[in-house]
PDB file of C-alpha atoms in Angstrom:
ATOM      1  CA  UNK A   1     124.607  83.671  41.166  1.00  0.00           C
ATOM      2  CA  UNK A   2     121.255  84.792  40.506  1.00  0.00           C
ATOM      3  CA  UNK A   3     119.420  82.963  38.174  1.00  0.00           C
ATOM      4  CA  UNK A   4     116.122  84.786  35.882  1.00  0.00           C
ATOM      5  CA  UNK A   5     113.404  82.840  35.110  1.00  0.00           C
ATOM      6  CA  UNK A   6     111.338  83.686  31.992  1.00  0.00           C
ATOM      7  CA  UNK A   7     107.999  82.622  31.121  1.00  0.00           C
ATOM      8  CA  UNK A   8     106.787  81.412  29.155  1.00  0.00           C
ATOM      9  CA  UNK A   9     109.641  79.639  27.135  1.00  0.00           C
ATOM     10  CA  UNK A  10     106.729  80.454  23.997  1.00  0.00           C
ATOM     11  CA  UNK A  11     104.506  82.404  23.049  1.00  0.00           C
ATOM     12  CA  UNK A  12     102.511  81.925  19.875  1.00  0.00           C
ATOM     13  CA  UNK A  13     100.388  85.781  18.948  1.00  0.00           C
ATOM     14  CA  UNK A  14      98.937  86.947  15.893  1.00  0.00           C
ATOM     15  CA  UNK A  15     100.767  90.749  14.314  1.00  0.00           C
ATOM     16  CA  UNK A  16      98.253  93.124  16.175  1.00  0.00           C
ATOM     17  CA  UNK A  17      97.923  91.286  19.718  1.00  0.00           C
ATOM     18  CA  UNK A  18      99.787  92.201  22.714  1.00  0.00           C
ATOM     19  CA  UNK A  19     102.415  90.316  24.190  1.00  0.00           C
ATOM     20  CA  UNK A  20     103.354  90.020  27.686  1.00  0.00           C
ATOM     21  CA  UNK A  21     106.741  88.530  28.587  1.00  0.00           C
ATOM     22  CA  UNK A  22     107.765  87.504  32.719  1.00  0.00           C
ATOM     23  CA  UNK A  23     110.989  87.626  34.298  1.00  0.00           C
ATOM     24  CA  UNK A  24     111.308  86.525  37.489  1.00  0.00           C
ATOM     25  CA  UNK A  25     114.901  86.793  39.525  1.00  0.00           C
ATOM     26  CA  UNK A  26     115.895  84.718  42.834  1.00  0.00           C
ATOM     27  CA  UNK A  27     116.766  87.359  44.857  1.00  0.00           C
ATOM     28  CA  UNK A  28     115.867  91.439  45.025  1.00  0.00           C
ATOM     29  CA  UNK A  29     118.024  93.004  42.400  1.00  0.00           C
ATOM     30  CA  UNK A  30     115.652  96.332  42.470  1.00  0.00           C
ATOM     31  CA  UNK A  31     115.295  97.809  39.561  1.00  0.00           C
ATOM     32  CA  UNK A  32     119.069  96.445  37.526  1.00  0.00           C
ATOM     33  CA  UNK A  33     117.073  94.624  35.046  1.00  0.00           C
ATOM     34  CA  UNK A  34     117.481  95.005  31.046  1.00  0.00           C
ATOM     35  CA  UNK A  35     115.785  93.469  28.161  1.00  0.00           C
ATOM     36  CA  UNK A  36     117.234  92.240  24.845  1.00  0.00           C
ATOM     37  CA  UNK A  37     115.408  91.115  21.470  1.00  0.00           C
ATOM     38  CA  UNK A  38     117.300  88.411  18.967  1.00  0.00           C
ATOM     39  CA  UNK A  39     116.428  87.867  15.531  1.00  0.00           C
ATOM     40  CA  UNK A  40     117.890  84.743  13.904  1.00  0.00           C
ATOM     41  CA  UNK A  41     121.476  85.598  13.221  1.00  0.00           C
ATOM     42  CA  UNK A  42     121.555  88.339  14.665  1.00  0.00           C
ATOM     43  CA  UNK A  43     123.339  89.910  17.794  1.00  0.00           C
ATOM     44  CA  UNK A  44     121.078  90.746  21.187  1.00  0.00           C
ATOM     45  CA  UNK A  45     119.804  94.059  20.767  1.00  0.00           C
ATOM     46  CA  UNK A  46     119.095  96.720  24.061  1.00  0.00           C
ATOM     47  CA  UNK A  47     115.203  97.264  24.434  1.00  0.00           C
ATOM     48  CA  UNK A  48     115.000  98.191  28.013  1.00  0.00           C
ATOM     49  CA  UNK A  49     117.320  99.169  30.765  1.00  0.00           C
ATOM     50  CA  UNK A  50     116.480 100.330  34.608  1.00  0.00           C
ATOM     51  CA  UNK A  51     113.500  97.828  34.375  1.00  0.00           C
ATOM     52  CA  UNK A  52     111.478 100.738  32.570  1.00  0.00           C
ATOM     53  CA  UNK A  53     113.562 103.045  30.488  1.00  0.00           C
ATOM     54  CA  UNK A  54     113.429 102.233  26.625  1.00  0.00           C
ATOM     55  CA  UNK A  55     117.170 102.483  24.784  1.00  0.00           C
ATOM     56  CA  UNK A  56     117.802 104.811  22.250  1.00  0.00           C
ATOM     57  CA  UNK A  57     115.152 104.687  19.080  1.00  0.00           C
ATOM     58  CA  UNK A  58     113.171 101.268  20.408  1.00  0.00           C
ATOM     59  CA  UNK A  59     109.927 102.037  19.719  1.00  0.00           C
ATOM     60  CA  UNK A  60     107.335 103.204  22.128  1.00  0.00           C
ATOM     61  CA  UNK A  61     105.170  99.754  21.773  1.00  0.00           C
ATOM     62  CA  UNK A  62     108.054  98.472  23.939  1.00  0.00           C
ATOM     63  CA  UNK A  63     107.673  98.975  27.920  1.00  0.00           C
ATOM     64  CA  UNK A  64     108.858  97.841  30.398  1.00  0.00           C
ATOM     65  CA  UNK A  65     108.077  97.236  34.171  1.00  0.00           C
ATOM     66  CA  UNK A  66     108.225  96.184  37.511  1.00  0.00           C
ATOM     67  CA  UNK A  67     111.051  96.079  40.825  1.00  0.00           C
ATOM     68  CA  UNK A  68     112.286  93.605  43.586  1.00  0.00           C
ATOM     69  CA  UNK A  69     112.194  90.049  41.433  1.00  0.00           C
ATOM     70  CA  UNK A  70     109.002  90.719  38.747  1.00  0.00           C
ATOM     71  CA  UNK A  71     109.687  92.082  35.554  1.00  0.00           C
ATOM     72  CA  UNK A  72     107.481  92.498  32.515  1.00  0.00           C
ATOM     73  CA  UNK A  73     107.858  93.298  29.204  1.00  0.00           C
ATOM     74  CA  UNK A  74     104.656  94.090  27.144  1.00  0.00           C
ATOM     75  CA  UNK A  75     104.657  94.577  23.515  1.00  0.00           C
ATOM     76  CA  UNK A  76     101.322  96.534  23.158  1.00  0.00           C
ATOM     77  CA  UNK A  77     100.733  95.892  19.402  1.00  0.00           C
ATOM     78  CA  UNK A  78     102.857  92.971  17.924  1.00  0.00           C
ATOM     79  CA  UNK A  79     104.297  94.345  14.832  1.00  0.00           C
ATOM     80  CA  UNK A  80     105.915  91.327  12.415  1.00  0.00           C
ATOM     81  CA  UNK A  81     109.428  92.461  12.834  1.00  0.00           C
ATOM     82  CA  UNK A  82     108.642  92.190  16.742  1.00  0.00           C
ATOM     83  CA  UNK A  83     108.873  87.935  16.014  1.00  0.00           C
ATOM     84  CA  UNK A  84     112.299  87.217  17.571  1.00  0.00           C
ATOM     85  CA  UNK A  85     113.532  86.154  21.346  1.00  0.00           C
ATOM     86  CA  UNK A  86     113.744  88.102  24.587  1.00  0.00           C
ATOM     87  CA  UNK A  87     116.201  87.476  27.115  1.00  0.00           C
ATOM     88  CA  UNK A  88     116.031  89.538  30.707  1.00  0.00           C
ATOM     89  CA  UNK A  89     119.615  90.166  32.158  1.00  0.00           C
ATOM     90  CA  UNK A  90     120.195  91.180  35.691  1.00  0.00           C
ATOM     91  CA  UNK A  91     123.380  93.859  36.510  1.00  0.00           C
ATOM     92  CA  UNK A  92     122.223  93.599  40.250  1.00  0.00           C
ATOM     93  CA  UNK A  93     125.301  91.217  41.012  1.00  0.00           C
ATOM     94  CA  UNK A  94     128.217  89.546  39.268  1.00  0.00           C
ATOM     95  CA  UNK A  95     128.242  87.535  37.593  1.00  0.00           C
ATOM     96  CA  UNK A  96     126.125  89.216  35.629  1.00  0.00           C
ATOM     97  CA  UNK A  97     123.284  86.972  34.348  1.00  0.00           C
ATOM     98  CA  UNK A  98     120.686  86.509  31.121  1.00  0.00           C
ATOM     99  CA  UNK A  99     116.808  84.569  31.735  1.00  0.00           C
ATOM    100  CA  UNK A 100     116.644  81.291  29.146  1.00  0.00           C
ATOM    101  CA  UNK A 101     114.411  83.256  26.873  1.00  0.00           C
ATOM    102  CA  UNK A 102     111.163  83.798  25.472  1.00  0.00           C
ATOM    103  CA  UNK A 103     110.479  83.267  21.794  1.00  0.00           C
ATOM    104  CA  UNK A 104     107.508  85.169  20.347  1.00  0.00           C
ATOM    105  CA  UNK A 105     106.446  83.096  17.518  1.00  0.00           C
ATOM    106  CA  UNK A 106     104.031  83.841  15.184  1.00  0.00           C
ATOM    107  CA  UNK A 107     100.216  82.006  15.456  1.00  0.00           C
TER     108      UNK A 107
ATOM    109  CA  UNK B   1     127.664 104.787  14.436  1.00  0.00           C
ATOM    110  CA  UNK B   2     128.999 102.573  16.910  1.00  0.00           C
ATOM    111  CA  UNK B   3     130.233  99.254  15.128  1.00  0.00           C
ATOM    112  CA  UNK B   4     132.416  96.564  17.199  1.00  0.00           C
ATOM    113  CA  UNK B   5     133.876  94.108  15.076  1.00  0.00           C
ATOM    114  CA  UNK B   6     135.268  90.760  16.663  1.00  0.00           C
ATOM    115  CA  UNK B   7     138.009  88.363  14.753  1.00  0.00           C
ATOM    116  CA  UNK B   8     140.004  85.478  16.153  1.00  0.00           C
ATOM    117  CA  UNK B   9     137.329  82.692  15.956  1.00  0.00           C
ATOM    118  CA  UNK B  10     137.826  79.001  14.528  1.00  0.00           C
ATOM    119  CA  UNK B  11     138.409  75.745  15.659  1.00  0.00           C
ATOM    120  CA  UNK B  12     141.052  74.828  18.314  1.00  0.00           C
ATOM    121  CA  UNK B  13     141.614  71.421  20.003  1.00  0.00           C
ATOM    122  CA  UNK B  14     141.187  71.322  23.507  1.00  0.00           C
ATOM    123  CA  UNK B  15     143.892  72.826  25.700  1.00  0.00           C
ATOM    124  CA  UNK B  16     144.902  74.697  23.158  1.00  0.00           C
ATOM    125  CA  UNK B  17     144.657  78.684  23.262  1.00  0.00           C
ATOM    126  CA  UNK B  18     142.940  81.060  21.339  1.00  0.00           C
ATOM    127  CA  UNK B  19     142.639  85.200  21.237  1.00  0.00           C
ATOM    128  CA  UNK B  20     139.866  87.102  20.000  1.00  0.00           C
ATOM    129  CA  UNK B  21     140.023  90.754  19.024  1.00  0.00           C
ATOM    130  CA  UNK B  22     137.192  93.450  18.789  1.00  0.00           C
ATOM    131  CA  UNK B  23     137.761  96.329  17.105  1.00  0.00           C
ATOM    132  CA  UNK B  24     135.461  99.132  17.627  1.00  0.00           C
ATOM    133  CA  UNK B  25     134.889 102.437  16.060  1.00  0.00           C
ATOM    134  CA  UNK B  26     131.982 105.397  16.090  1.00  0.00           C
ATOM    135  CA  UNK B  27     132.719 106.303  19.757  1.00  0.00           C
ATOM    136  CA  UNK B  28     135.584 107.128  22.151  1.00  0.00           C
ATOM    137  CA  UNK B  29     136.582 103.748  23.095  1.00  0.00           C
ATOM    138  CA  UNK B  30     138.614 104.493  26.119  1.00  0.00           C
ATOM    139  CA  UNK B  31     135.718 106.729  27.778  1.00  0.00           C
ATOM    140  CA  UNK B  32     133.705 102.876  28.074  1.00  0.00           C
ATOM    141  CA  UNK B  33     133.112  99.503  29.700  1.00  0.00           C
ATOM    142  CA  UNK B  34     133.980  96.722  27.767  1.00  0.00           C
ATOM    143  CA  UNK B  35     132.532  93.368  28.121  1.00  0.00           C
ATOM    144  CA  UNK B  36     132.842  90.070  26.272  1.00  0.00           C
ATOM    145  CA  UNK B  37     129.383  87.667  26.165  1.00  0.00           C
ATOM    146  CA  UNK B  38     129.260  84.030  24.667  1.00  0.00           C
ATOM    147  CA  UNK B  39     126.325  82.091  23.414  1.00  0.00           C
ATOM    148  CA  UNK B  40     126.131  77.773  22.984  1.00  0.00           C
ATOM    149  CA  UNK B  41     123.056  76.531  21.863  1.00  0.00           C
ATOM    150  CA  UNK B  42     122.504  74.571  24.801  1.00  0.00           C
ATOM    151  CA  UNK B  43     123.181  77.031  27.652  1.00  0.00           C
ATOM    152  CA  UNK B  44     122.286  80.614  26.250  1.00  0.00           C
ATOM    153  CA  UNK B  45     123.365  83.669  26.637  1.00  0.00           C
ATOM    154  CA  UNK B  46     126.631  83.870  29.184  1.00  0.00           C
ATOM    155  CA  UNK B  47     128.231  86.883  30.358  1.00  0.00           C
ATOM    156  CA  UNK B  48     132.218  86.227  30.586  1.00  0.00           C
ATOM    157  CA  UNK B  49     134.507  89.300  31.223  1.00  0.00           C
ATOM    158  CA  UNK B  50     134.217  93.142  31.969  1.00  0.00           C
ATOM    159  CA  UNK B  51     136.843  95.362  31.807  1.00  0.00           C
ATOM    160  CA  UNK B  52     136.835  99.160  32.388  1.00  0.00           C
ATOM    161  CA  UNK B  53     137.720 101.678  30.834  1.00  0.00           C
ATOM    162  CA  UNK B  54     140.923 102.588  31.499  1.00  0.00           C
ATOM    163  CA  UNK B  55     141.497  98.750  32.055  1.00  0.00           C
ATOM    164  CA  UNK B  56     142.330  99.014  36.255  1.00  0.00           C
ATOM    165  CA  UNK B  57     139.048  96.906  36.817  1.00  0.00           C
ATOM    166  CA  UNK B  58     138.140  93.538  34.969  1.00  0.00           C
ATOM    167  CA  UNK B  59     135.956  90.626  36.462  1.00  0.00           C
ATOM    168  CA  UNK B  60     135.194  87.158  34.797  1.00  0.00           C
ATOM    169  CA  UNK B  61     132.832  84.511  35.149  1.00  0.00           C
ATOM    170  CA  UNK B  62     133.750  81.432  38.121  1.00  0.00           C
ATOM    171  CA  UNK B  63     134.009  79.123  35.011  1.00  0.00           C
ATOM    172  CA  UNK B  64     136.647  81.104  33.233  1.00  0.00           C
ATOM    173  CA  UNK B  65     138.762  82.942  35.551  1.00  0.00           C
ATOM    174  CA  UNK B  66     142.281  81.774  35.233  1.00  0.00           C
ATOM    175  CA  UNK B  67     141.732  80.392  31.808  1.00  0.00           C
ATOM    176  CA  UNK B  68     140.916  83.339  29.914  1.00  0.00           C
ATOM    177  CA  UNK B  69     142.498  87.334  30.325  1.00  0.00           C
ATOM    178  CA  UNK B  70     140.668  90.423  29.087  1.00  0.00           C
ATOM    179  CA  UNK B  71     142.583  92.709  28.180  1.00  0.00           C
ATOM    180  CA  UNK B  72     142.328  96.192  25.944  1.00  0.00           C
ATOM    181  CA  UNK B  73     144.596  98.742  23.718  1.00  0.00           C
ATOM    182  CA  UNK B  74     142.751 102.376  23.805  1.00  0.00           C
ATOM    183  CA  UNK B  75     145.470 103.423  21.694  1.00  0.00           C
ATOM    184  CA  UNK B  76     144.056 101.039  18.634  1.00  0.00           C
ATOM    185  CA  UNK B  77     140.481 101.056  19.706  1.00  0.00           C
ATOM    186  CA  UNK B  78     140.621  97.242  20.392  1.00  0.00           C
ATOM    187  CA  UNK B  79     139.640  94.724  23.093  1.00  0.00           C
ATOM    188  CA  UNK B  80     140.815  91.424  23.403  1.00  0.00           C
ATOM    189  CA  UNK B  81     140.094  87.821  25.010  1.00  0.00           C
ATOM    190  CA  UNK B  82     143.253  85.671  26.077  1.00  0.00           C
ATOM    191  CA  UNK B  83     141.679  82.363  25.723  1.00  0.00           C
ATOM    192  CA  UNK B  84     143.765  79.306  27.172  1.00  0.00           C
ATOM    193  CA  UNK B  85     143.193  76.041  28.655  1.00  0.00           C
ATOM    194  CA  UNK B  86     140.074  75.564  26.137  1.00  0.00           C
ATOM    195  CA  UNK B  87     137.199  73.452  26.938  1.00  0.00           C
ATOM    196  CA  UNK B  88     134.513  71.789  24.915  1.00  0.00           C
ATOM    197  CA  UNK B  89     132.124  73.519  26.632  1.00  0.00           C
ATOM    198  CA  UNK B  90     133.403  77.192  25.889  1.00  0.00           C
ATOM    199  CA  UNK B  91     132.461  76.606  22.035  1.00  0.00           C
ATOM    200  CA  UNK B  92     130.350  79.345  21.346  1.00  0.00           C
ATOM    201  CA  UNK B  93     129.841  82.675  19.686  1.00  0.00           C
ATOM    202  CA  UNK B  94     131.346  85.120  21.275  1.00  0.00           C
ATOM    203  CA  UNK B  95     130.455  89.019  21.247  1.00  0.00           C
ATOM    204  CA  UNK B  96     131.782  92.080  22.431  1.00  0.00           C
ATOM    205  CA  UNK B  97     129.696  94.293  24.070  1.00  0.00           C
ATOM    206  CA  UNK B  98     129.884  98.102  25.016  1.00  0.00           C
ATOM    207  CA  UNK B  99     128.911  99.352  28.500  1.00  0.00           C
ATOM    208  CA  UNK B 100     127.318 102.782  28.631  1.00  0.00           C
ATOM    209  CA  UNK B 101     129.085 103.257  31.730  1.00  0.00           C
ATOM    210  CA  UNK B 102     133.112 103.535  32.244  1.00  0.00           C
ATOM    211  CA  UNK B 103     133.270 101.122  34.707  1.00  0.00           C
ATOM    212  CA  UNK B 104     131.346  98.017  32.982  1.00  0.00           C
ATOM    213  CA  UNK B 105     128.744  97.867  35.821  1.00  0.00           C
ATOM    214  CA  UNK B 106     125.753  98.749  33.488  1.00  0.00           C
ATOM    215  CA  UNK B 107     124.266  96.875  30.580  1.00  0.00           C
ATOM    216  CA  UNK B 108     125.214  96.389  27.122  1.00  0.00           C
ATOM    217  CA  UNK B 109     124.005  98.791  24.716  1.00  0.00           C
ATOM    218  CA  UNK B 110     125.745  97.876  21.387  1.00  0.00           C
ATOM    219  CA  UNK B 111     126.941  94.486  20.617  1.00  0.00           C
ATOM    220  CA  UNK B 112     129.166  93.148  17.754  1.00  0.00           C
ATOM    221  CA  UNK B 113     128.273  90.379  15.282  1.00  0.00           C
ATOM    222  CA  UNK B 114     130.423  87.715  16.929  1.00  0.00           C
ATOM    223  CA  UNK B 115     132.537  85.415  15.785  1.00  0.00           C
ATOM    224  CA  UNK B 116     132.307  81.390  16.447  1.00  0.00           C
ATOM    225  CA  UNK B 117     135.090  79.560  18.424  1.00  0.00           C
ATOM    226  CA  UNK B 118     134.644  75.684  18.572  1.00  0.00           C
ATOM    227  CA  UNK B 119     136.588  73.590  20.610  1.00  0.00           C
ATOM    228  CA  UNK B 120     136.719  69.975  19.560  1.00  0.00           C
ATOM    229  CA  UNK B 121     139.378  67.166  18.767  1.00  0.00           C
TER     230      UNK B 121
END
């Protein structure tokens, strides 16, 4: 099973700042990484799929990057609706596998 | 708009058995992956079953195969989780999840609102 580590678990920003988010997978799953925002009570919601490619209407302050077993996901200009939990998921293997999370939080 | 509905939750002693349903609606359902995704507190987010689209493939997580059958009817729109054996530790939400793919091997790009199943004596 491949596991996703995120880092950090927290991460407490002001609205305005950037935000940069790490996933890091034990073993090469090139580019079959996806990212997902939660809000409290609320289902996972696609941000990012192929690593890179935003879903349909995220906005464009969402990117994402990297191959191999790093993964970012920056958040260029925290906006306060952006306040919620990321998860990284992997669809390089079954089964198919979610990070722990990182909770943006506000400062 | 794509909306996926899920019913079936509650509380169920354990070894008993339990079926969700997910009804979906806003896009061809039978043209799509299916998949169903649970969430405890304690252990996050947990991927559990695919099935395709025309229902010839499925998979499930080591820690539920046997237990639990996915299963779909593309004539009512609806996918379904056979739940049996129940543990403890499947008490969780659980969501349904659409694939953009037919054959479940990509991500999941809408997701219901889940419904809670709790397993306890």
């Amino acid at each position: 099973e491949i596991v996703l580590t995120q880092s950090p678990a927290t991460l407490s920003l002001s609205p305005g700042e950037r935000a940069t988010l790490s996933c890091r997978a034990s073993q090469d799953i090139s580019n079959f990484l996806a990212w997902y925002q939660q809000k409290p009570g609320q289902a996972p919601r696609l941000l990012i799929y192929g690593a890179s490619s935003r879903a349909t209407g995220i906005p464009a302050r969402f990117s994402g990057s990297g191959s191999g077993t790093d993964f970012t996901l920056t958040i260029s200009s925290l906006e306060p609706e952006d306040f919620a939990v990321y998860y990284c998921q992997q669809r390089g293997n079954w089964p198919r596998t979610f990070g722990r999370g990182t909770k943006v939080e506000i400062k | 708009q794509v909306q996926l509905v899920e019913s079936g939750g509650g509380v169920v002693q354990p070894g008993r058995s339990l079926r969700l349903s997910c009804a979906a609606s806003g896009f061809t359902f039978s043209s799509y992956g299916m998949h169903w995704v649970r969430q405890a507190p304690d252990r996050g987010l947990e991927w559990v079953a695919v099935m395709s689209h025309n229902g010839i493939y499925e998979y499930y997580r080591d820690s539920v195969k046997g237990r639990f059958t996915i299963s779909r009817d593309n004539s009512k729109n609806t996918l379904y989780l056979q739940m049996s054996s129940l543990r403890p530790e499947d008490t969780a939400v659980y969501y349904c999840a659409k694939d953009p793919s037919s054959s479940g091997y990509d991500v999941f790009d809408h997701w219901g609102q889940g419904t809670l199943v709790t397993v306890s004596s």
